[in-house]
Amino acid sequence: MPPEHLLRRAAREILPGQIVNLGIGLPTQLMAYLAPDADVLIHSENGVLGCGPQATAAEADPRLIDAGGAYIRTRTGASFFDSAVSFAIVRRGRLDLSVMGAFEVDALGNLANWKIPGRFSPGIGGAMELAQKTPRVLVLCTHNDKAGRSKVRRRCTLPLTAERCVSRIITDKAVLDVTAEGLVLREIAAGLTVEALRRDTEAELLIDREPEEF
Amino acid sequence: MPPEHLLRRAAREILPGQIVNLGIGLPTQLMAYLAPDADVLIHSENGVLGCGPQATAAEADPRLIDAGGAYIRTRTGASFFDSAVSFAIVRRGRLDLSVMGAFEVDALGNLANWKIPGRFSPGIGGAMELAQKTPRVLVLCTHNDKAGRSKVRRRCTLPLTAERCVSRIITDKAVLDVTAEGLVLREIAAGLTVEALRRDTEAELLIDREPEEF
Amino acid sequence: MDKYREKAAAIARIGDGATIMVGGFGSPGTPFGLLAELERQGQRDLTIIKNDANEAGIGVSRLIEAGQVRRLITSHIGLNKRVVALMNSGELAVDFHPQGILAEKIRCAGAGCLAFLSDIGLHSEITDPGDVIEWRGRPAKVEAALTADFALLHAERADSVGNLCYRATARNFSPLMAMAADCVIVEAAGQVPAGSIDPDQVHTPGAFVDAVTDADLSDPAYGLMEGRYAP
Amino acid sequence: MDKYREKAAAIARIGDGATIMVGGFGSPGTPFGLLAELERQGQRDLTIIKNDANEAGIGVSRLIEAGQVRRLITSHIGLNKRVVALMNSGELAVDFHPQGILAEKIRCAGAGCLAFLSDIGLHSEITDPGDVIEWRGRPAKVEAALTADFALLHAERADSVGNLCYRATARNFSPLMAMAADCVIVEAAGQVPAGSIDPDQVHTPGAFVDAVTDADLSDPAYGLMEGRYAP
């Protein structure tokens, strides 16, 4: 499945009236899948509420980037603020949804997306606060890493960003909900069988009704 | 000595380039003794830096008062901010001078100006932070209360606003500096003898040179 | 994202026993219209958090005088003899905090933190020894974050997204209370279309605001008070 | 109250071993001109507090690459492989904090408080158990205020009193660092007469600012970076 398919599915998670933070990487790309008049405000932790799509060179303002460093436009109703206010919005629980990438995510909703000991430790950035304090955290990632290893795990092995924080996982292969019982399969990529998905998934998958295709 | 004399003397304590908070009561009246182009910024804890003199009815803006509730004008270079920033200025030590009233002030520089147990306890307001955190606190008060009791004391008897916070005391009768040795008499009201001043003062007064008249 | 609401419906969300932050330092910033509606609806056993008690006969003082308020968390009520008398007679519980500490306790909740350590009034009678801890070899007072169910605020301008601008000294505690309260209800003198406030000049971003209502500035409480201006 | 200063003289106040807060999230808000002067003057053994390390070859990265920096207190340096390499080789000490906690630690110092209590990352590997206390029956992490000898900031406009306005996402940490540092040095793209900034629109009041210098925006570091805009 091309990432477009994954992104288009994930964009449906963003509901009218919501305030949403999009993490660096795949989540930021969701911006391109929102309708220009969508009734949502995108938060960027560097001090913007109301991010618009990436700006062209002609439109770009060198003082206006998102947290990933891309020049952006703003939407009607945008506001700028300092970093303390930006994270007050996060920690006070005023975001409705955070969409985040993952190195690993597990059946308890634990998330690891900031550090690979000995290989990658550029700092935590805003991820810990976003993961811990947003009421609904959506993980968006490829189902398997480049070596084929499942990112969806019984238990994370990497240092955690936050414990039991993830509500839903959307990969190129499945849509999974984190429940008290474990990971429940809601949707499966078109053309993939449940057996094949289980082979590609380290975590146990629960099925309470026939998964829809996406 | 009329209060004008006291206020005129006290106004000389405010130096060019300073940021100054004027407490409610006598200190606020100092505003009228500052030159219109004086190079000072008056802070009011309700969220103004750059207070001007009291406004007339014609000039007054119902949204613009000082901490005592008087309508004010602003000076060139003024700024407005919220109460947290206002007290960040105070607690971070960015005021040069606070001028405060007193019920009692003592030879250690202790100040009592917020509570008379059983008689007067309207709350501390901003006085505690101003007294504790301003590098230079100037007390401005009448030397004796209406019953003739000395406000300048060996030790305060009322609940303290802050300990060892006062640098200088200006009353209608004397200018006193708080030093490690005690209260040093710097100036005395014209026509008053040192003996008479000592009779009116509960605290011991040190004299290291002939006090000037004011 | 239209946050405009009818005043009566917005205030009707408040129940008996609620804790309510009220903006304003003296009159400027006091949401007189929202408070009048709260008086009309008659919710009781309220805890009010406000810098002061306004003056007798206006603002939160009217709620206190009407017996709707059980507790006031404040900094200074010296300009309101009626509320001082109700405090002294035991009819109203009053908690005092130093003004900037009150502001910071509210902001602390707004920033999603639990408490902060301070040295203000550490050795004074306002400090309960039970709140003092040793930290890095010296004593420090733990100041708990102060949250609330509701904040009632007055803004100069608000857009439909809930972005707010305040004017002059009407700002005071309002941006902090907007951050701290669970539900933030604003009355705005000017309701403007989204996009008409420069994003650099927004004082409170709309993320913190739940409802925006109209302010009717014809109420004399919003006007000048006698005796407070120069002759 | 004229705070305009020559850039070289303002930076000359900084000595070896100083702790310096530097505004900016990525490039926006980074005071490239003040940093270039610091590089030219060559102060050493510096501790730098900045959200990130800029990118290789610009901003604070130049100071780090030149060996002037002993320690970096930051949130995320993922966009700067050279600084990551210096960290991994042990040539540069790096302290990481969650981004909003870093901001709040700086603001905490700016508010004249000692520390705050937080639950962010409480049970994660970033928390030293020695910083955890029990408070009201549950564990809390004590986050110490973070102060500095100097702050170097970039503003869009400054007046002679030191009132500052920032633009768009160039604001980020700057208002907090202005509060927190002992000596605050600002470069402003526009120096305007006192009185030309609306008091309601001042982002940082002049009380926090010690020196205002000119910013020369002709340095390409202030311009657009390639590859960051849409095709």
XYZ file of C-alpha atoms in Angstrom, chain C:
231
model
C -14.884 26.253 15.209
C -17.519 28.711 16.255
C -17.244 29.462 19.966
C -19.929 32.150 20.122
C -22.583 31.192 22.682
C -25.596 32.716 24.373
C -24.650 34.132 27.752
C -27.421 32.384 29.693
C -26.573 28.984 28.203
C -22.872 29.423 28.837
C -23.415 30.331 32.496
C -25.976 27.535 32.917
C -23.092 25.057 32.620
C -22.019 26.182 36.093
C -23.508 24.160 38.937
C -23.792 24.705 42.679
C -20.480 24.180 44.440
C -18.351 25.119 41.437
C -14.945 26.752 41.735
C -14.784 29.804 39.485
C -11.864 32.022 38.548
C -12.915 35.585 37.783
C -10.676 37.959 35.840
C -10.136 41.548 36.818
C -7.979 43.692 39.064
C -10.496 46.032 40.586
C -13.017 46.832 37.859
C -10.861 46.558 34.711
C -11.153 43.050 33.366
C -14.075 42.110 35.604
C -16.732 40.289 33.506
C -19.657 42.218 34.992
C -22.157 40.824 32.500
C -21.255 37.182 33.141
C -21.359 37.789 36.894
C -24.782 39.432 36.616
C -26.049 36.349 34.808
C -24.557 34.114 37.496
C -26.338 36.210 40.115
C -29.593 35.915 38.163
C -29.302 32.129 37.827
C -28.496 31.880 41.532
C -25.882 29.090 41.728
C -24.738 28.659 45.332
C -21.851 27.359 47.473
C -19.422 28.819 44.993
C -15.686 29.179 45.500
C -14.482 32.346 43.792
C -10.849 32.987 42.852
C -10.211 36.656 42.083
C -7.465 39.127 42.900
C -9.880 41.238 44.942
C -13.579 41.356 45.837
C -14.400 44.300 43.569
C -16.119 47.062 45.489
C -19.346 46.813 47.439
C -22.351 46.531 45.156
C -20.568 45.502 41.965
C -18.972 42.425 40.403
C -18.166 39.481 42.651
C -19.185 41.522 45.667
C -22.805 41.213 44.534
C -22.529 37.403 44.532
C -20.897 37.461 47.957
C -23.507 39.865 49.339
C -26.254 37.620 47.905
C -24.870 34.649 49.826
C -23.895 32.655 46.739
C -20.223 32.391 47.692
C -18.843 30.104 50.354
C -15.129 30.781 49.910
C -13.031 33.522 48.337
C -9.425 32.905 47.311
C -7.853 36.307 46.825
C -4.999 38.694 47.399
C -6.473 41.905 48.830
C -10.014 43.021 49.704
C -9.189 46.356 51.318
C -11.474 48.332 49.003
C -14.579 46.404 50.052
C -15.737 46.970 53.635
C -18.849 44.811 53.188
C -16.808 41.754 52.248
C -14.323 42.448 55.051
C -17.293 42.463 57.454
C -18.627 39.161 56.059
C -15.139 37.680 56.495
C -14.865 38.947 60.060
C -18.311 37.624 60.960
C -17.361 34.191 59.625
C -20.031 34.176 56.909
C -17.388 34.084 54.164
C -14.209 32.000 54.244
C -11.291 33.917 52.749
C -7.881 32.559 51.751
C -5.242 35.187 51.101
C -2.142 34.786 48.963
C 0.516 37.301 47.984
C -0.691 38.790 44.727
C 2.049 37.523 42.446
C 2.004 34.121 44.129
C -1.737 33.923 43.493
C -1.053 34.734 39.842
C 1.720 32.171 39.666
C -0.365 29.443 41.357
C -3.027 29.955 38.702
C -0.494 29.978 35.897
C 1.150 26.856 37.334
C -2.111 24.957 36.887
C -2.419 26.488 33.432
C 0.985 25.125 32.522
C -0.041 21.640 33.595
C 2.378 21.602 36.526
C 1.599 20.495 40.074
C 3.238 23.166 42.217
C 6.244 25.461 42.430
C 8.885 26.227 45.026
C 9.180 29.787 46.272
C 10.869 31.760 49.019
C 8.209 34.479 49.263
C 7.025 34.883 52.837
C 8.882 31.732 53.805
C 9.478 32.840 57.384
C 6.303 34.882 57.743
C 2.990 34.031 59.298
C 1.440 33.303 55.902
C 3.513 30.131 55.587
C 2.202 26.890 57.056
C 5.296 24.936 58.172
C 3.674 21.871 56.621
C 4.252 23.433 53.193
C 7.989 23.901 53.730
C 10.421 21.348 52.360
C 14.184 21.292 52.275
C 15.512 21.524 48.767
C 19.171 21.694 47.820
C 20.082 22.430 51.383
C 17.677 25.265 52.040
C 14.016 25.601 52.941
C 11.464 26.291 50.228
C 7.727 26.742 50.294
C 5.677 24.472 48.054
C 2.942 26.512 46.378
C 0.271 24.221 44.959
C -1.198 24.902 41.526
C -4.639 26.436 41.704
C -7.169 25.160 39.215
C -10.894 25.773 38.745
C -13.935 24.367 37.046
C -14.641 27.633 35.241
C -13.045 30.941 34.385
C -15.182 34.006 33.652
C -13.219 36.604 31.714
C -13.664 39.955 30.005
C -11.820 40.578 26.733
C -11.607 43.596 24.500
C -11.869 41.544 21.326
C -12.542 37.902 20.554
C -12.815 36.059 17.277
C -14.941 32.999 16.537
C -11.971 30.689 17.181
C -11.690 32.135 20.691
C -8.522 34.166 20.204
C -8.554 37.006 22.747
C -7.062 40.478 23.054
C -7.259 42.416 26.306
C -6.840 46.149 26.778
C -4.541 47.997 29.159
C -4.876 46.918 32.810
C -7.961 44.841 32.041
C -5.518 42.059 31.139
C -4.178 41.256 34.656
C -5.130 37.681 35.684
C -7.208 36.796 32.618
C -4.579 35.106 30.412
C -3.523 32.971 33.379
C -7.066 31.979 34.287
C -7.760 31.108 30.649
C -4.921 28.601 30.866
C -5.915 27.216 34.249
C -9.651 26.582 34.234
C -11.374 23.522 32.798
C -14.032 25.603 31.039
C -13.318 29.177 29.994
C -16.237 31.526 29.327
C -15.433 34.940 27.914
C -17.468 38.072 27.376
C -16.055 40.261 24.637
C -16.845 43.863 23.943
C -15.964 43.266 20.302
C -16.623 40.050 18.419
C -14.559 40.035 15.243
C -14.292 37.538 12.400
C -11.543 34.923 12.566
C -8.550 36.317 10.744
C -9.010 39.913 11.840
C -6.628 39.630 14.800
C -2.944 39.657 13.819
C -1.600 36.263 15.003
C 1.329 38.073 16.660
C -1.079 40.150 18.749
C -3.252 37.414 20.220
C -2.973 37.511 24.022
C -4.824 34.238 24.673
C -4.887 31.625 21.898
C -8.276 30.132 21.164
C -7.159 26.701 22.376
C -7.849 27.881 25.922
C -11.321 29.312 25.280
C -14.568 27.353 25.359
C -17.283 29.977 24.903
C -17.417 33.602 23.773
C -20.429 35.752 24.652
C -21.392 39.367 24.035
C -20.530 42.033 26.579
C -23.057 44.814 26.996
C -20.897 47.775 27.924
C -23.924 49.962 28.652
C -23.852 48.597 32.208
C -22.472 51.489 34.278
C -20.080 49.046 35.985
C -17.985 49.283 32.820
C -17.802 53.061 33.007
C -15.739 55.475 35.056
C -16.082 55.458 38.832
C -16.343 58.774 40.549
C -13.550 60.091 42.694
C -10.840 58.038 41.011
C -9.683 60.674 38.561
C -7.707 63.859 39.001
C -9.719 67.026 39.677
